[in-house]
GROMACS .gro file of C-alpha atoms in nm:
model
  240
    1MET     CA    1   4.299  -8.760  -4.256
    2THR     CA    2   4.654  -8.878  -4.298
    3THR     CA    3   4.739  -8.795  -3.937
    4ARG     CA    4   4.420  -8.957  -3.808
    5GLY     CA    5   4.488  -9.261  -4.025
    6SER     CA    6   4.842  -9.293  -3.893
    7THR     CA    7   4.725  -9.263  -3.535
    8LEU     CA    8   4.455  -9.523  -3.592
    9GLY     CA    9   4.707  -9.757  -3.752
   10ILE     CA   10   4.947  -9.724  -3.461
   11LEU     CA   11   4.662  -9.784  -3.217
   12LEU     CA   12   4.553 -10.096  -3.401
   13LEU     CA   13   4.912 -10.220  -3.411
   14LEU     CA   14   4.948 -10.171  -3.038
   15ILE     CA   15   4.622 -10.356  -2.977
   16LEU     CA   16   4.738 -10.644  -3.194
   17LEU     CA   17   5.076 -10.652  -3.023
   18GLY     CA   18   4.910 -10.642  -2.682
   19ALA     CA   19   4.670 -10.919  -2.773
   20GLY     CA   20   4.955 -11.120  -2.921
   21GLY     CA   21   5.168 -11.064  -2.614
   22ARG     CA   22   4.890 -11.181  -2.386
   23ALA     CA   23   4.835 -11.485  -2.605
   24LEU     CA   24   5.207 -11.561  -2.604
   25TRP     CA   25   5.224 -11.520  -2.224
   26THR     CA   26   4.923 -11.749  -2.180
   27TRP     CA   27   5.080 -12.005  -2.410
   28LEU     CA   28   5.415 -11.994  -2.230
   29ASP     CA   29   5.293 -11.964  -1.872
   30ARG     CA   30   5.212 -12.327  -1.816
   31PRO     CA   31   5.252 -12.548  -1.507
   32ILE     CA   32   5.608 -12.640  -1.417
   33GLU     CA   33   5.675 -12.980  -1.570
   34ARG     CA   34   6.021 -13.055  -1.434
   35VAL     CA   35   6.244 -12.957  -1.142
   36ALA     CA   36   6.618 -12.995  -1.201
   37ILE     CA   37   6.843 -13.042  -0.896
   38ARG     CA   38   7.212 -12.961  -0.940
   39GLY     CA   39   7.506 -12.927  -0.706
   40GLU     CA   40   7.762 -13.136  -0.521
   41LEU     CA   41   7.554 -13.337  -0.272
   42GLN     CA   42   7.737 -13.554  -0.020
   43HIS     CA   43   7.485 -13.592   0.264
   44VAL     CA   44   7.139 -13.546   0.114
   45SER     CA   45   6.986 -13.696  -0.199
   46ALA     CA   46   6.816 -13.521  -0.488
   47ASP     CA   47   6.498 -13.717  -0.409
   48TYR     CA   48   6.496 -13.580  -0.052
   49LEU     CA   49   6.540 -13.225  -0.179
   50ARG     CA   50   6.265 -13.266  -0.440
   51SER     CA   51   6.029 -13.377  -0.164
   52GLN     CA   52   6.118 -13.064   0.035
   53LEU     CA   53   6.085 -12.833  -0.266
   54ALA     CA   54   5.756 -12.978  -0.393
   55PRO     CA   55   5.531 -12.791  -0.143
   56LEU     CA   56   5.693 -12.461  -0.245
   57LEU     CA   57   5.598 -12.516  -0.610
   58GLN     CA   58   5.231 -12.601  -0.565
   59GLY     CA   59   5.016 -12.369  -0.773
   60GLN     CA   60   5.321 -12.211  -0.940
   61THR     CA   61   5.349 -12.167  -1.316
   62TRP     CA   62   5.663 -12.138  -1.521
   63LEU     CA   63   5.655 -11.763  -1.602
   64SER     CA   64   5.458 -11.637  -1.305
   65ALA     CA   65   5.674 -11.804  -1.039
   66ASP     CA   66   5.841 -11.546  -0.812
   67LEU     CA   67   6.201 -11.671  -0.826
   68PRO     CA   68   6.344 -11.446  -0.549
   69GLU     CA   69   6.067 -11.554  -0.312
   70LEU     CA   70   6.111 -11.920  -0.405
   71ARG     CA   71   6.483 -11.888  -0.342
   72ARG     CA   72   6.424 -11.729  -0.002
   73ARG     CA   73   6.186 -12.008   0.102
   74ALA     CA   74   6.413 -12.281  -0.036
   75ARG     CA   75   6.703 -12.154   0.175
   76ASN     CA   76   6.497 -12.240   0.485
   77ILE     CA   77   6.518 -12.609   0.396
   78ASP     CA   78   6.750 -12.795   0.633
   79TRP     CA   79   7.090 -12.888   0.485
   80LEU     CA   80   7.083 -12.603   0.229
   81ALA     CA   81   7.340 -12.326   0.269
   82GLU     CA   82   7.274 -12.149  -0.064
   83VAL     CA   83   7.021 -12.168  -0.347
   84ARG     CA   84   7.035 -12.036  -0.703
   85LEU     CA   85   6.728 -12.064  -0.925
   86ALA     CA   86   6.659 -12.019  -1.298
   87ARG     CA   87   6.394 -12.093  -1.561
   88GLU     CA   88   6.491 -12.333  -1.838
   89TRP     CA   89   6.299 -12.429  -2.151
   90PRO     CA   90   6.078 -12.620  -2.168
   91TYR     CA   91   5.888 -12.553  -1.844
   92THR     CA   92   6.175 -12.642  -1.612
   93LEU     CA   93   6.289 -12.476  -1.290
   94ALA     CA   94   6.657 -12.545  -1.224
   95PHE     CA   95   6.784 -12.535  -0.864
   96GLU     CA   96   7.158 -12.502  -0.809
   97LEU     CA   97   7.202 -12.606  -0.446
   98VAL     CA   98   7.495 -12.565  -0.208
   99GLU     CA   99   7.485 -12.814   0.077
  100GLN     CA  100   7.563 -12.734   0.439
  101VAL     CA  101   7.898 -12.867   0.563
  102PRO     CA  102   7.850 -13.029   0.905
  103VAL     CA  103   8.148 -12.993   1.139
  104ALA     CA  104   7.993 -13.080   1.478
  105ARG     CA  105   7.679 -13.202   1.650
  106TRP     CA  106   7.497 -12.934   1.845
  107ASN     CA  107   7.257 -12.978   2.139
  108ASP     CA  108   7.153 -13.326   2.023
  109ASP     CA  109   6.904 -13.223   1.752
  110TYR     CA  110   7.122 -12.994   1.538
  111LEU     CA  111   7.450 -12.974   1.352
  112LEU     CA  112   7.688 -12.680   1.318
  113ASN     CA  113   7.834 -12.552   0.992
  114PRO     CA  114   8.186 -12.400   0.983
  115LYS     CA  115   8.045 -12.061   1.089
  116GLY     CA  116   7.895 -12.212   1.401
  117GLU     CA  117   7.542 -12.176   1.267
  118PRO     CA  118   7.302 -12.455   1.372
  119PHE     CA  119   7.078 -12.645   1.133
  120ALA     CA  120   6.846 -12.942   1.184
  121PHE     CA  121   6.960 -13.268   1.028
  122ALA     CA  122   6.664 -13.506   1.064
  123PRO     CA  123   6.567 -13.724   0.882
  124VAL     CA  124   6.912 -13.736   0.719
  125ALA     CA  125   7.170 -13.916   0.933
  126PRO     CA  126   7.477 -13.701   1.006
  127PRO     CA  127   7.836 -13.827   0.980
  128GLU     CA  128   7.937 -14.044   1.276
  129ASP     CA  129   8.277 -13.890   1.357
  130LEU     CA  130   8.164 -13.538   1.450
  131PRO     CA  131   8.248 -13.388   1.791
  132ASP     CA  132   7.949 -13.343   2.021
  133LEU     CA  133   7.910 -12.979   2.128
  134ALA     CA  134   7.648 -12.810   2.344
  135GLY     CA  135   7.574 -12.468   2.487
  136PRO     CA  136   7.309 -12.201   2.534
  137VAL     CA  137   7.109 -12.075   2.238
  138GLY     CA  138   7.324 -11.850   2.018
  139SER     CA  139   7.659 -11.980   2.149
  140GLY     CA  140   7.735 -12.218   1.862
  141ALA     CA  141   8.012 -12.006   1.710
  142GLU     CA  142   8.178 -11.953   2.050
  143VAL     CA  143   8.173 -12.322   2.143
  144LEU     CA  144   8.297 -12.431   1.800
  145ALA     CA  145   8.580 -12.177   1.811
  146TYR     CA  146   8.690 -12.296   2.155
  147HIS     CA  147   8.678 -12.658   2.041
  148ASP     CA  148   8.903 -12.569   1.748
  149ARG     CA  149   9.147 -12.402   1.990
  150LEU     CA  150   9.154 -12.701   2.225
  151LYS     CA  151   9.173 -12.968   1.955
  152PRO     CA  152   9.543 -12.935   1.856
  153ARG     CA  153   9.640 -12.894   2.220
  154PHE     CA  154   9.506 -13.237   2.308
  155GLU     CA  155   9.606 -13.399   1.981
  156ALA     CA  156   9.964 -13.329   2.090
  157LEU     CA  157   9.890 -13.558   2.388
  158GLY     CA  158   9.736 -13.822   2.163
  159LEU     CA  159   9.382 -13.733   2.278
  160THR     CA  160   9.058 -13.635   2.107
  161ILE     CA  161   8.791 -13.405   2.249
  162THR     CA  162   8.472 -13.599   2.183
  163GLN     CA  163   8.237 -13.370   2.377
  164LEU     CA  164   8.253 -13.004   2.480
  165ARG     CA  165   7.992 -12.827   2.692
  166LEU     CA  166   7.940 -12.461   2.778
  167GLU     CA  167   7.707 -12.437   3.077
  168PRO     CA  168   7.450 -12.155   3.107
  169ARG     CA  169   7.658 -11.983   3.379
  170GLY     CA  170   7.975 -11.989   3.166
  171ALA     CA  171   8.158 -12.298   3.298
  172TRP     CA  172   8.324 -12.537   3.053
  173ARG     CA  173   8.360 -12.915   3.064
  174PHE     CA  174   8.478 -13.165   2.806
  175GLN     CA  175   8.525 -13.536   2.748
  176LEU     CA  176   8.841 -13.703   2.622
  177ASP     CA  177   8.831 -14.012   2.396
  178ASP     CA  178   8.469 -14.091   2.491
  179GLY     CA  179   8.589 -14.156   2.845
  180VAL     CA  180   8.731 -13.912   3.098
  181TRP     CA  181   8.533 -13.596   3.172
  182VAL     CA  182   8.725 -13.280   3.262
  183MET     CA  183   8.567 -12.999   3.466
  184LEU     CA  184   8.743 -12.686   3.345
  185GLY     CA  185   8.524 -12.416   3.500
  186ARG     CA  186   8.501 -12.049   3.406
  187SER     CA  187   8.823 -11.876   3.504
  188ASP     CA  188   9.201 -11.933   3.478
  189ARG     CA  189   9.143 -12.178   3.195
  190GLU     CA  190   9.491 -12.156   3.044
  191ALA     CA  191   9.664 -12.224   3.376
  192ARG     CA  192   9.426 -12.510   3.451
  193LEU     CA  193   9.483 -12.668   3.110
  194ALA     CA  194   9.859 -12.644   3.161
  195ARG     CA  195   9.826 -12.826   3.496
  196LEU     CA  196   9.615 -13.094   3.330
  197ALA     CA  197   9.873 -13.150   3.054
  198ALA     CA  198  10.153 -13.182   3.308
  199ALA     CA  199   9.956 -13.424   3.527
  200TRP     CA  200   9.847 -13.628   3.225
  201GLN     CA  201  10.200 -13.674   3.101
  202ARG     CA  202  10.333 -13.743   3.450
  203GLN     CA  203  10.078 -13.997   3.573
  204LEU     CA  204   9.715 -13.967   3.467
  205GLY     CA  205   9.756 -14.070   3.103
  206SER     CA  206   9.865 -14.421   3.199
  207GLN     CA  207   9.564 -14.455   3.432
  208ALA     CA  208   9.299 -14.301   3.205
  209THR     CA  209   9.076 -14.611   3.190
  210HIS     CA  210   9.032 -14.593   3.569
  211ILE     CA  211   8.936 -14.223   3.583
  212ARG     CA  212   8.573 -14.105   3.602
  213TYR     CA  213   8.647 -13.735   3.585
  214ILE     CA  214   8.913 -13.474   3.651
  215ASP     CA  215   8.827 -13.150   3.828
  216LEU     CA  216   9.055 -12.857   3.749
  217ARG     CA  217   8.867 -12.605   3.963
  218TYR     CA  218   9.128 -12.606   4.239
  219PRO     CA  219   9.393 -12.342   4.317
  220ASN     CA  220   9.678 -12.593   4.276
  221GLY     CA  221   9.694 -12.931   4.110
  222VAL     CA  222   9.395 -13.132   3.991
  223ALA     CA  223   9.134 -13.351   4.162
  224VAL     CA  224   9.067 -13.698   4.027
  225ALA     CA  225   8.759 -13.918   4.076
  226TRP     CA  226   8.831 -14.286   4.016
  227HIS     CA  227   8.589 -14.555   3.904
  228GLY     CA  228   8.462 -14.753   4.203
  229GLU     CA  229   8.568 -14.490   4.457
  230THR     CA  230   8.362 -14.219   4.625
  231GLU     CA  231   8.652 -14.005   4.744
  232ILE     CA  232   8.821 -13.752   4.516
  233GLU     CA  233   9.199 -13.764   4.515
  234GLU     CA  234   9.394 -13.444   4.465
  235GLU     CA  235   9.696 -13.470   4.240
  236GLY     CA  236   9.966 -13.208   4.308
  237ASP     CA  237  10.105 -12.987   4.033
  238GLY     CA  238  10.458 -13.107   4.089
  239THR     CA  239  10.594 -12.764   4.177
  240GLY     CA  240  10.666 -12.855   4.541
   0.00000   0.00000   0.00000
């Protein structure tokens, strides 16, 4: 009888604990009452992010919410590079958000982060001083890396690369100071850039406002198209 009594007592205790646990869970698992947004935000507002997060939280309750799944879905929101998520009492979900850092425009509708990964920016306006890059799908990192290689080269000439394009067949072209376009092509890029620098310092720099584009795809020298003229003038490389 003692053994049966002990077993029955343990069973009743477990039932009571189970019932109490279910009651406690039901009491605690209430609708989410507040969403906290934290993080250093420079480009997007907390209100914008709340509007993007709200659809993810529909039908969710505080204890039952699947935090890893919510985090995964929240990371798909434009402008978010990283998301950390935690429950806080009472009935609060706290989002710690890391914003994307835009370093360039990409194919008109996107921006690039420092890794060359594209993300959509609408409806948030991007910074105005970003270089304008373009290329085939998946080439963001390559184009950004080449821009970063060219940038100091032209800064030494007092110039800024405002646009850089990688064509589908592998040819490059870029724009200087929102004005002159340069056709660089696919091959011999270093030699062509050296010829451009020499010609720019020798003559072309002082005539930049009159130049439509410069074509470097010639064996020697550069070809220049002038505003108001249909003929292309070839500028020698100065080597005789």
